[in-house]
Amino acid sequence: MLQTLSKFLKKGQSMIQAYGNKQSIISFIWRFSKPYRGKFCCLLSVAFIWAAEMSIRPYTLKVLLDRLAIPSSEGSSLLPSLFWPALGYLGCEVMINLMFRFYDYIRMFIYPSLQIDIIRETTTYVHGHSHNFFINRLGGNIANQIKELATGIKEILQITINRFFSHILGVLIACSAVLCIRPILALIVLLWIAFFIIATVYLSKKTQKVSKNTSRARNQTVGKITDSIMNILTVRLFARHGYEASRLEEQLSEQVYWDKKLEWTNLKIRAIQGTSILAMMALLLAALIHARMQGLVTIGDFGLILTIGISISAAIQNISQDLLIFSELVGKCNVSLHLLETPHEIANKPHAQPLTVSIGEISFEQVSFGYRKDEPLFQKISIKIEGGEKVGLAGFSGAGKSTFVHLIMRLYELQQGRITIDSQPIHEVLQESLRDKISLIPQEPLLFHRSIKDNILYGCPGASEEKYIEACQKAHALEFIQALPQGADTIVGERGIRLSGGQKQRVAIARAFLKNAPILILDEATSSLDSASECEVQRNLEELMQNKTVLIIAHRLSTFRSVNRILVFKSGTIIEDGSHQQLLALQGHYSNLWNIHLGPSRQAHTSDRF
Ligand SMILES: Nc1ncnc2c1ncn2[C@@H]1O[C@H](COP(=O)(O)OP(=O)(O)O)[C@@H](O)[C@H]1O
Ligand SMILES: [Mg+2]
């Protein structure tokens, strides 16, 4: 027995360790429950009344039975003596119903707002994470984790208050009641409770293993379905519906296997629990009959102890089932809490000031950076881009051009050196103000699943109608927007799927016109367009570039028409720096790139096309 108990204690310890951050869940709940603590006290009082009712109602029944058992010769005076216990019994029923509704009423003022508080604060915190954080995680996963945290915390609180608190308290009160009447019967009940808990913990070990495999199989099924739906076009183009169905079938058979195994394990546990309850009730009944025959208990005590025994067994069974749900919830919330425990990689310095841009001069001073500490990409780069300069960045794919501009926006933290804009180090200014002063148009503009107008106004949410129309005109976007069935209110679809590449680019340019930031970065902004569209978009961009410091990354070197300086990147190093003519004269890396760009048939021509 002692051995089993010590095993049980060890099991409890390891469960707490497995929860790991249990402490942080408790402090998280404590922090968020602050505005609702008075209301939680009301819920606890209701739970206390439920717990007491578990013994009070059987007690009124006991009094009724005892009075009914009085010999019939005194029958004439029986009715008045039954009145109060009968009223008490019915009163319990009325009170418990009222308490249920009161509980629901208070709940209404806690959980909906508490969930919103959690979602609001978690989402705001998650928004502050670095670019790197999101690159390594799927957006849908993060959103799901925030939702799971909010619902998980609500369920943990509900289980704790109206299940654990009320049931444990109810069992304690009930055991004390039995102890007062017949201590030996209380001992039977207590021993059974101990046995039941130990057996449940032992059996749940088996369930955990099976349920882990079951949830893995379920996740794999969802993953496979998602994969085939995401790639539905490929499935269709190769006519592989049958193949996909057979792949899924294998997965489904595995899931059915584990689902059945879990059901079977649970069935066995419930059967063992049910048998143990039956054994306890049989023992209790035998002991009660024996005590009654000895005249040690009244008829009322008989009924009271039997009813309490039934209530205790139901409560303990519920607690054991809730424990499993509770540990699952704690596990899920811990995964989500990780989002909050991860500190922001890039944070504003205390008392950071907003960036002020006068001419837009960008300076890299001895900058070193690598995505991984042991793999440096840039090593001690120093370069200055004058205010108002139009600079092209050239080089093969993977040379570090995008990284260079991302560092200017402080999407990543430098390992060494500093970057300044108009002599203000970017790591010392407010991040929001830095990004407010830079417009970046990427190769594939990312559009929200909102209307075209909302997407354009994102550049300056409070802009007037005139400003909006002007931006659309300058970006040559107005014609196509007006031709759409719902005009500017047309929803662009997820990531702008309902627009063509050129249309998306124009939306992005209109957005940049509205933002009108003093520094403009084009990261292969036109490389997904055909040559005719590129020419047209280029013309739109030239207007946008006026009076700004501009960095243009492009594969097609013809895009560099409007730049007066070109930086050539190779494996994270700037190997050439000069105008188009100067670089061609060098006969180096740029001139190679230029020849590749022209193609063999045109290499004979000179560079005067630029
Ligand atoms: N988020 C990232 N994590 C790790 N490595 C990256 C990441 N982004 C880019 N890289 C690597 O850094 C190098 C430079 O990439 P990038 O700046 O995108 O080049 P370019 O824009 O010139 O094609 C490449 O080797 C690329 O694989
Ligand atoms: Mg790039």
PDB file of N, CA and C in Angstrom, residues 294-373:
ATOM      1  N   GLN A 294     -28.084  -4.512  14.048  1.00  0.00           N
ATOM      2  CA  GLN A 294     -27.532  -4.335  15.398  1.00  0.00           C
ATOM      3  C   GLN A 294     -28.197  -3.147  16.099  1.00  0.00           C
ATOM      4  N   GLY A 295     -29.021  -2.415  15.379  1.00  0.00           N
ATOM      5  CA  GLY A 295     -29.685  -1.215  15.929  1.00  0.00           C
ATOM      6  C   GLY A 295     -28.745  -0.039  16.079  1.00  0.00           C
ATOM      7  N   LEU A 296     -27.680  -0.038  15.299  1.00  0.00           N
ATOM      8  CA  LEU A 296     -26.688   1.039  15.429  1.00  0.00           C
ATOM      9  C   LEU A 296     -27.034   2.257  14.567  1.00  0.00           C
ATOM     10  N   VAL A 297     -27.873   2.037  13.543  1.00  0.00           N
ATOM     11  CA  VAL A 297     -28.290   3.172  12.696  1.00  0.00           C
ATOM     12  C   VAL A 297     -29.808   3.180  12.555  1.00  0.00           C
ATOM     13  N   THR A 298     -30.367   4.368  12.377  1.00  0.00           N
ATOM     14  CA  THR A 298     -31.819   4.464  12.174  1.00  0.00           C
ATOM     15  C   THR A 298     -32.110   4.225  10.695  1.00  0.00           C
ATOM     16  N   ILE A 299     -33.415   4.111  10.346  1.00  0.00           N
ATOM     17  CA  ILE A 299     -33.807   3.958   8.930  1.00  0.00           C
ATOM     18  C   ILE A 299     -33.310   5.184   8.147  1.00  0.00           C
ATOM     19  N   GLY A 300     -33.463   6.349   8.789  1.00  0.00           N
ATOM     20  CA  GLY A 300     -33.044   7.607   8.148  1.00  0.00           C
ATOM     21  C   GLY A 300     -31.550   7.602   7.867  1.00  0.00           C
ATOM     22  N   ASP A 301     -30.733   7.167   8.860  1.00  0.00           N
ATOM     23  CA  ASP A 301     -29.266   7.098   8.658  1.00  0.00           C
ATOM     24  C   ASP A 301     -28.954   6.166   7.493  1.00  0.00           C
ATOM     25  N   PHE A 302     -29.719   5.066   7.439  1.00  0.00           N
ATOM     26  CA  PHE A 302     -29.542   4.083   6.370  1.00  0.00           C
ATOM     27  C   PHE A 302     -29.680   4.765   5.003  1.00  0.00           C
ATOM     28  N   GLY A 303     -30.817   5.468   4.882  1.00  0.00           N
ATOM     29  CA  GLY A 303     -31.066   6.173   3.604  1.00  0.00           C
ATOM     30  C   GLY A 303     -30.029   7.247   3.343  1.00  0.00           C
ATOM     31  N   LEU A 304     -29.669   7.999   4.395  1.00  0.00           N
ATOM     32  CA  LEU A 304     -28.716   9.113   4.252  1.00  0.00           C
ATOM     33  C   LEU A 304     -27.354   8.611   3.752  1.00  0.00           C
ATOM     34  N   ILE A 305     -26.829   7.567   4.423  1.00  0.00           N
ATOM     35  CA  ILE A 305     -25.486   7.082   4.057  1.00  0.00           C
ATOM     36  C   ILE A 305     -25.481   6.486   2.648  1.00  0.00           C
ATOM     37  N   LEU A 306     -26.570   5.769   2.318  1.00  0.00           N
ATOM     38  CA  LEU A 306     -26.640   5.174   0.982  1.00  0.00           C
ATOM     39  C   LEU A 306     -26.666   6.261  -0.106  1.00  0.00           C
ATOM     40  N   THR A 307     -27.492   7.285   0.117  1.00  0.00           N
ATOM     41  CA  THR A 307     -27.580   8.370  -0.873  1.00  0.00           C
ATOM     42  C   THR A 307     -26.253   9.107  -0.988  1.00  0.00           C
ATOM     43  N   ILE A 308     -25.640   9.366   0.179  1.00  0.00           N
ATOM     44  CA  ILE A 308     -24.353  10.071   0.164  1.00  0.00           C
ATOM     45  C   ILE A 308     -23.302   9.226  -0.563  1.00  0.00           C
ATOM     46  N   GLY A 309     -23.335   7.900  -0.311  1.00  0.00           N
ATOM     47  CA  GLY A 309     -22.392   6.999  -0.985  1.00  0.00           C
ATOM     48  C   GLY A 309     -22.523   7.104  -2.498  1.00  0.00           C
ATOM     49  N   ILE A 310     -23.773   7.138  -2.975  1.00  0.00           N
ATOM     50  CA  ILE A 310     -23.999   7.235  -4.431  1.00  0.00           C
ATOM     51  C   ILE A 310     -23.445   8.578  -4.941  1.00  0.00           C
ATOM     52  N   SER A 311     -23.733   9.661  -4.200  1.00  0.00           N
ATOM     53  CA  SER A 311     -23.261  10.993  -4.628  1.00  0.00           C
ATOM     54  C   SER A 311     -21.738  11.054  -4.658  1.00  0.00           C
ATOM     55  N   ILE A 312     -21.104  10.470  -3.613  1.00  0.00           N
ATOM     56  CA  ILE A 312     -19.633  10.515  -3.558  1.00  0.00           C
ATOM     57  C   ILE A 312     -19.042   9.765  -4.757  1.00  0.00           C
ATOM     58  N   SER A 313     -19.587   8.570  -5.043  1.00  0.00           N
ATOM     59  CA  SER A 313     -19.001   7.797  -6.143  1.00  0.00           C
ATOM     60  C   SER A 313     -19.152   8.543  -7.464  1.00  0.00           C
ATOM     61  N   ALA A 314     -20.328   9.203  -7.652  1.00  0.00           N
ATOM     62  CA  ALA A 314     -20.525   9.963  -8.906  1.00  0.00           C
ATOM     63  C   ALA A 314     -19.532  11.125  -8.965  1.00  0.00           C
ATOM     64  N   ALA A 315     -19.348  11.806  -7.811  1.00  0.00           N
ATOM     65  CA  ALA A 315     -18.447  12.971  -7.798  1.00  0.00           C
ATOM     66  C   ALA A 315     -17.013  12.548  -8.100  1.00  0.00           C
ATOM     67  N   ILE A 316     -16.571  11.436  -7.458  1.00  0.00           N
ATOM     68  CA  ILE A 316     -15.182  10.987  -7.664  1.00  0.00           C
ATOM     69  C   ILE A 316     -14.969  10.559  -9.118  1.00  0.00           C
ATOM     70  N   GLN A 317     -15.982   9.912  -9.690  1.00  0.00           N
ATOM     71  CA  GLN A 317     -15.868   9.492 -11.085  1.00  0.00           C
ATOM     72  C   GLN A 317     -15.746  10.729 -11.993  1.00  0.00           C
ATOM     73  N   ASN A 318     -16.559  11.734 -11.685  1.00  0.00           N
ATOM     74  CA  ASN A 318     -16.477  12.985 -12.474  1.00  0.00           C
ATOM     75  C   ASN A 318     -15.111  13.647 -12.336  1.00  0.00           C
ATOM     76  N   ILE A 319     -14.580  13.675 -11.082  1.00  0.00           N
ATOM     77  CA  ILE A 319     -13.275  14.317 -10.868  1.00  0.00           C
ATOM     78  C   ILE A 319     -12.206  13.615 -11.706  1.00  0.00           C
ATOM     79  N   SER A 320     -12.248  12.264 -11.704  1.00  0.00           N
ATOM     80  CA  SER A 320     -11.202  11.530 -12.444  1.00  0.00           C
ATOM     81  C   SER A 320     -11.285  11.823 -13.937  1.00  0.00           C
ATOM     82  N   GLN A 321     -12.517  11.937 -14.448  1.00  0.00           N
ATOM     83  CA  GLN A 321     -12.639  12.258 -15.883  1.00  0.00           C
ATOM     84  C   GLN A 321     -12.199  13.701 -16.158  1.00  0.00           C
ATOM     85  N   ASP A 322     -12.574  14.605 -15.252  1.00  0.00           N
ATOM     86  CA  ASP A 322     -12.197  16.017 -15.443  1.00  0.00           C
ATOM     87  C   ASP A 322     -10.684  16.210 -15.394  1.00  0.00           C
ATOM     88  N   LEU A 323     -10.026  15.356 -14.561  1.00  0.00           N
ATOM     89  CA  LEU A 323      -8.562  15.478 -14.453  1.00  0.00           C
ATOM     90  C   LEU A 323      -7.891  15.275 -15.809  1.00  0.00           C
ATOM     91  N   LEU A 324      -8.420  14.290 -16.564  1.00  0.00           N
ATOM     92  CA  LEU A 324      -7.853  14.015 -17.882  1.00  0.00           C
ATOM     93  C   LEU A 324      -8.064  15.215 -18.813  1.00  0.00           C
ATOM     94  N   ILE A 325      -9.291  15.758 -18.788  1.00  0.00           N
ATOM     95  CA  ILE A 325      -9.593  16.921 -19.648  1.00  0.00           C
ATOM     96  C   ILE A 325      -8.716  18.099 -19.216  1.00  0.00           C
ATOM     97  N   PHE A 326      -8.571  18.248 -17.879  1.00  0.00           N
ATOM     98  CA  PHE A 326      -7.803  19.367 -17.335  1.00  0.00           C
ATOM     99  C   PHE A 326      -6.353  19.301 -17.803  1.00  0.00           C
ATOM    100  N   SER A 327      -5.742  18.095 -17.736  1.00  0.00           N
ATOM    101  CA  SER A 327      -4.328  18.017 -18.118  1.00  0.00           C
ATOM    102  C   SER A 327      -4.162  18.287 -19.614  1.00  0.00           C
ATOM    103  N   GLU A 328      -5.161  17.872 -20.400  1.00  0.00           N
ATOM    104  CA  GLU A 328      -5.102  18.143 -21.835  1.00  0.00           C
ATOM    105  C   GLU A 328      -5.189  19.656 -22.087  1.00  0.00           C
ATOM    106  N   LEU A 329      -6.082  20.316 -21.333  1.00  0.00           N
ATOM    107  CA  LEU A 329      -6.248  21.768 -21.501  1.00  0.00           C
ATOM    108  C   LEU A 329      -4.979  22.526 -21.101  1.00  0.00           C
ATOM    109  N   VAL A 330      -4.385  22.082 -19.971  1.00  0.00           N
ATOM    110  CA  VAL A 330      -3.160  22.753 -19.514  1.00  0.00           C
ATOM    111  C   VAL A 330      -2.069  22.604 -20.569  1.00  0.00           C
ATOM    112  N   GLY A 331      -1.976  21.412 -21.148  1.00  0.00           N
ATOM    113  CA  GLY A 331      -0.980  21.173 -22.203  1.00  0.00           C
ATOM    114  C   GLY A 331      -1.189  22.107 -23.380  1.00  0.00           C
ATOM    115  N   LYS A 332      -2.436  22.225 -23.830  1.00  0.00           N
ATOM    116  CA  LYS A 332      -2.737  23.082 -24.980  1.00  0.00           C
ATOM    117  C   LYS A 332      -2.414  24.536 -24.661  1.00  0.00           C
ATOM    118  N   CYS A 333      -2.816  24.987 -23.466  1.00  0.00           N
ATOM    119  CA  CYS A 333      -2.585  26.403 -23.105  1.00  0.00           C
ATOM    120  C   CYS A 333      -1.091  26.696 -23.000  1.00  0.00           C
ATOM    121  N   ASN A 334      -0.324  25.695 -22.506  1.00  0.00           N
ATOM    122  CA  ASN A 334       1.124  25.902 -22.398  1.00  0.00           C
ATOM    123  C   ASN A 334       1.756  26.150 -23.755  1.00  0.00           C
ATOM    124  N   VAL A 335       1.286  25.400 -24.753  1.00  0.00           N
ATOM    125  CA  VAL A 335       1.820  25.581 -26.116  1.00  0.00           C
ATOM    126  C   VAL A 335       1.528  27.014 -26.565  1.00  0.00           C
ATOM    127  N   SER A 336       0.295  27.478 -26.312  1.00  0.00           N
ATOM    128  CA  SER A 336      -0.070  28.828 -26.740  1.00  0.00           C
ATOM    129  C   SER A 336       0.663  29.891 -25.923  1.00  0.00           C
ATOM    130  N   LEU A 337       0.863  29.605 -24.634  1.00  0.00           N
ATOM    131  CA  LEU A 337       1.539  30.600 -23.792  1.00  0.00           C
ATOM    132  C   LEU A 337       2.965  30.856 -24.253  1.00  0.00           C
ATOM    133  N   HIS A 338       3.503  29.897 -24.993  1.00  0.00           N
ATOM    134  CA  HIS A 338       4.857  30.045 -25.528  1.00  0.00           C
ATOM    135  C   HIS A 338       4.948  31.310 -26.385  1.00  0.00           C
ATOM    136  N   LEU A 339       3.822  31.643 -27.039  1.00  0.00           N
ATOM    137  CA  LEU A 339       3.785  32.855 -27.881  1.00  0.00           C
ATOM    138  C   LEU A 339       4.066  34.094 -27.042  1.00  0.00           C
ATOM    139  N   LEU A 340       3.603  34.043 -25.782  1.00  0.00           N
ATOM    140  CA  LEU A 340       3.746  35.215 -24.909  1.00  0.00           C
ATOM    141  C   LEU A 340       5.048  35.174 -24.141  1.00  0.00           C
ATOM    142  N   GLU A 341       5.554  33.941 -23.913  1.00  0.00           N
ATOM    143  CA  GLU A 341       6.780  33.848 -23.130  1.00  0.00           C
ATOM    144  C   GLU A 341       8.006  34.186 -23.954  1.00  0.00           C
ATOM    145  N   THR A 342       7.881  34.023 -25.293  1.00  0.00           N
ATOM    146  CA  THR A 342       9.016  34.369 -26.144  1.00  0.00           C
ATOM    147  C   THR A 342       9.143  35.887 -26.139  1.00  0.00           C
ATOM    148  N   PRO A 343      10.288  36.402 -25.650  1.00  0.00           N
ATOM    149  CA  PRO A 343      10.415  37.866 -25.619  1.00  0.00           C
ATOM    150  C   PRO A 343      10.520  38.441 -27.028  1.00  0.00           C
ATOM    151  N   HIS A 344      10.119  39.685 -27.193  1.00  0.00           N
ATOM    152  CA  HIS A 344      10.245  40.333 -28.502  1.00  0.00           C
ATOM    153  C   HIS A 344      11.723  40.430 -28.865  1.00  0.00           C
ATOM    154  N   GLU A 345      12.069  39.905 -30.046  1.00  0.00           N
ATOM    155  CA  GLU A 345      13.470  39.869 -30.455  1.00  0.00           C
ATOM    156  C   GLU A 345      13.976  41.285 -30.722  1.00  0.00           C
ATOM    157  N   ILE A 346      13.087  42.099 -31.313  1.00  0.00           N
ATOM    158  CA  ILE A 346      13.471  43.475 -31.634  1.00  0.00           C
ATOM    159  C   ILE A 346      12.523  44.404 -30.882  1.00  0.00           C
ATOM    160  N   ALA A 347      13.065  45.120 -29.914  1.00  0.00           N
ATOM    161  CA  ALA A 347      12.197  45.983 -29.106  1.00  0.00           C
ATOM    162  C   ALA A 347      12.688  47.425 -29.190  1.00  0.00           C
ATOM    163  N   ASN A 348      11.780  48.361 -28.944  1.00  0.00           N
ATOM    164  CA  ASN A 348      12.185  49.766 -28.888  1.00  0.00           C
ATOM    165  C   ASN A 348      13.019  49.995 -27.641  1.00  0.00           C
ATOM    166  N   LYS A 349      14.039  50.852 -27.769  1.00  0.00           N
ATOM    167  CA  LYS A 349      14.834  51.185 -26.579  1.00  0.00           C
ATOM    168  C   LYS A 349      13.987  52.072 -25.674  1.00  0.00           C
ATOM    169  N   PRO A 350      14.228  52.033 -24.352  1.00  0.00           N
ATOM    170  CA  PRO A 350      13.474  52.954 -23.500  1.00  0.00           C
ATOM    171  C   PRO A 350      13.742  54.406 -23.949  1.00  0.00           C
ATOM    172  N   HIS A 351      12.742  55.201 -23.928  1.00  0.00           N
ATOM    173  CA  HIS A 351      12.810  56.626 -24.325  1.00  0.00           C
ATOM    174  C   HIS A 351      13.245  56.824 -25.779  1.00  0.00           C
ATOM    175  N   ALA A 352      12.988  55.807 -26.640  1.00  0.00           N
ATOM    176  CA  ALA A 352      13.339  55.976 -28.066  1.00  0.00           C
ATOM    177  C   ALA A 352      12.489  57.097 -28.663  1.00  0.00           C
ATOM    178  N   GLN A 353      13.118  57.863 -29.554  1.00  0.00           N
ATOM    179  CA  GLN A 353      12.430  58.998 -30.185  1.00  0.00           C
ATOM    180  C   GLN A 353      12.023  58.620 -31.607  1.00  0.00           C
ATOM    181  N   PRO A 354      11.017  59.296 -32.175  1.00  0.00           N
ATOM    182  CA  PRO A 354      10.679  58.990 -33.567  1.00  0.00           C
ATOM    183  C   PRO A 354      11.776  59.447 -34.526  1.00  0.00           C
ATOM    184  N   LEU A 355      11.886  58.728 -35.657  1.00  0.00           N
ATOM    185  CA  LEU A 355      12.889  59.098 -36.666  1.00  0.00           C
ATOM    186  C   LEU A 355      12.402  60.331 -37.422  1.00  0.00           C
ATOM    187  N   THR A 356      13.311  61.280 -37.644  1.00  0.00           N
ATOM    188  CA  THR A 356      12.934  62.412 -38.501  1.00  0.00           C
ATOM    189  C   THR A 356      13.828  62.363 -39.739  1.00  0.00           C
ATOM    190  N   VAL A 357      13.192  62.407 -40.898  1.00  0.00           N
ATOM    191  CA  VAL A 357      13.960  62.315 -42.141  1.00  0.00           C
ATOM    192  C   VAL A 357      13.928  63.667 -42.841  1.00  0.00           C
ATOM    193  N   SER A 358      15.125  64.213 -43.092  1.00  0.00           N
ATOM    194  CA  SER A 358      15.164  65.488 -43.819  1.00  0.00           C
ATOM    195  C   SER A 358      15.598  65.240 -45.267  1.00  0.00           C
ATOM    196  N   ILE A 359      16.766  64.563 -45.453  1.00  0.00           N
ATOM    197  CA  ILE A 359      17.194  64.322 -46.835  1.00  0.00           C
ATOM    198  C   ILE A 359      17.152  62.837 -47.217  1.00  0.00           C
ATOM    199  N   GLY A 360      17.132  61.971 -46.219  1.00  0.00           N
ATOM    200  CA  GLY A 360      17.038  60.532 -46.512  1.00  0.00           C
ATOM    201  C   GLY A 360      18.369  59.881 -46.815  1.00  0.00           C
ATOM    202  N   GLU A 361      19.418  60.302 -46.092  1.00  0.00           N
ATOM    203  CA  GLU A 361      20.741  59.692 -46.306  1.00  0.00           C
ATOM    204  C   GLU A 361      20.834  58.406 -45.470  1.00  0.00           C
ATOM    205  N   ILE A 362      21.226  57.299 -46.148  1.00  0.00           N
ATOM    206  CA  ILE A 362      21.313  56.009 -45.435  1.00  0.00           C
ATOM    207  C   ILE A 362      22.780  55.607 -45.356  1.00  0.00           C
ATOM    208  N   SER A 363      23.211  55.220 -44.150  1.00  0.00           N
ATOM    209  CA  SER A 363      24.623  54.889 -44.014  1.00  0.00           C
ATOM    210  C   SER A 363      24.793  53.566 -43.269  1.00  0.00           C
ATOM    211  N   PHE A 364      25.546  52.630 -43.862  1.00  0.00           N
ATOM    212  CA  PHE A 364      25.909  51.376 -43.198  1.00  0.00           C
ATOM    213  C   PHE A 364      27.315  51.565 -42.644  1.00  0.00           C
ATOM    214  N   GLU A 365      27.495  51.340 -41.343  1.00  0.00           N
ATOM    215  CA  GLU A 365      28.823  51.525 -40.749  1.00  0.00           C
ATOM    216  C   GLU A 365      29.295  50.217 -40.145  1.00  0.00           C
ATOM    217  N   GLN A 366      30.260  49.561 -40.804  1.00  0.00           N
ATOM    218  CA  GLN A 366      30.866  48.307 -40.304  1.00  0.00           C
ATOM    219  C   GLN A 366      29.799  47.271 -39.922  1.00  0.00           C
ATOM    220  N   VAL A 367      28.810  47.116 -40.813  1.00  0.00           N
ATOM    221  CA  VAL A 367      27.684  46.244 -40.484  1.00  0.00           C
ATOM    222  C   VAL A 367      28.020  44.770 -40.737  1.00  0.00           C
ATOM    223  N   SER A 368      27.803  43.941 -39.696  1.00  0.00           N
ATOM    224  CA  SER A 368      27.932  42.482 -39.861  1.00  0.00           C
ATOM    225  C   SER A 368      26.602  41.856 -39.519  1.00  0.00           C
ATOM    226  N   PHE A 369      26.205  40.886 -40.344  1.00  0.00           N
ATOM    227  CA  PHE A 369      24.925  40.215 -40.100  1.00  0.00           C
ATOM    228  C   PHE A 369      24.916  38.831 -40.745  1.00  0.00           C
ATOM    229  N   GLY A 370      24.262  37.890 -40.093  1.00  0.00           N
ATOM    230  CA  GLY A 370      24.048  36.557 -40.665  1.00  0.00           C
ATOM    231  C   GLY A 370      22.745  36.029 -40.098  1.00  0.00           C
ATOM    232  N   TYR A 371      22.014  35.224 -40.861  1.00  0.00           N
ATOM    233  CA  TYR A 371      20.768  34.676 -40.324  1.00  0.00           C
ATOM    234  C   TYR A 371      21.075  33.702 -39.196  1.00  0.00           C
ATOM    235  N   ARG A 372      22.264  33.035 -39.359  1.00  0.00           N
ATOM    236  CA  ARG A 372      22.718  32.195 -38.241  1.00  0.00           C
ATOM    237  C   ARG A 372      24.060  32.741 -37.787  1.00  0.00           C
ATOM    238  N   LYS A 373      24.273  32.701 -36.467  1.00  0.00           N
ATOM    239  CA  LYS A 373      25.465  33.337 -35.902  1.00  0.00           C
ATOM    240  C   LYS A 373      26.756  32.785 -36.527  1.00  0.00           C
TER     241      LYS A 373
END
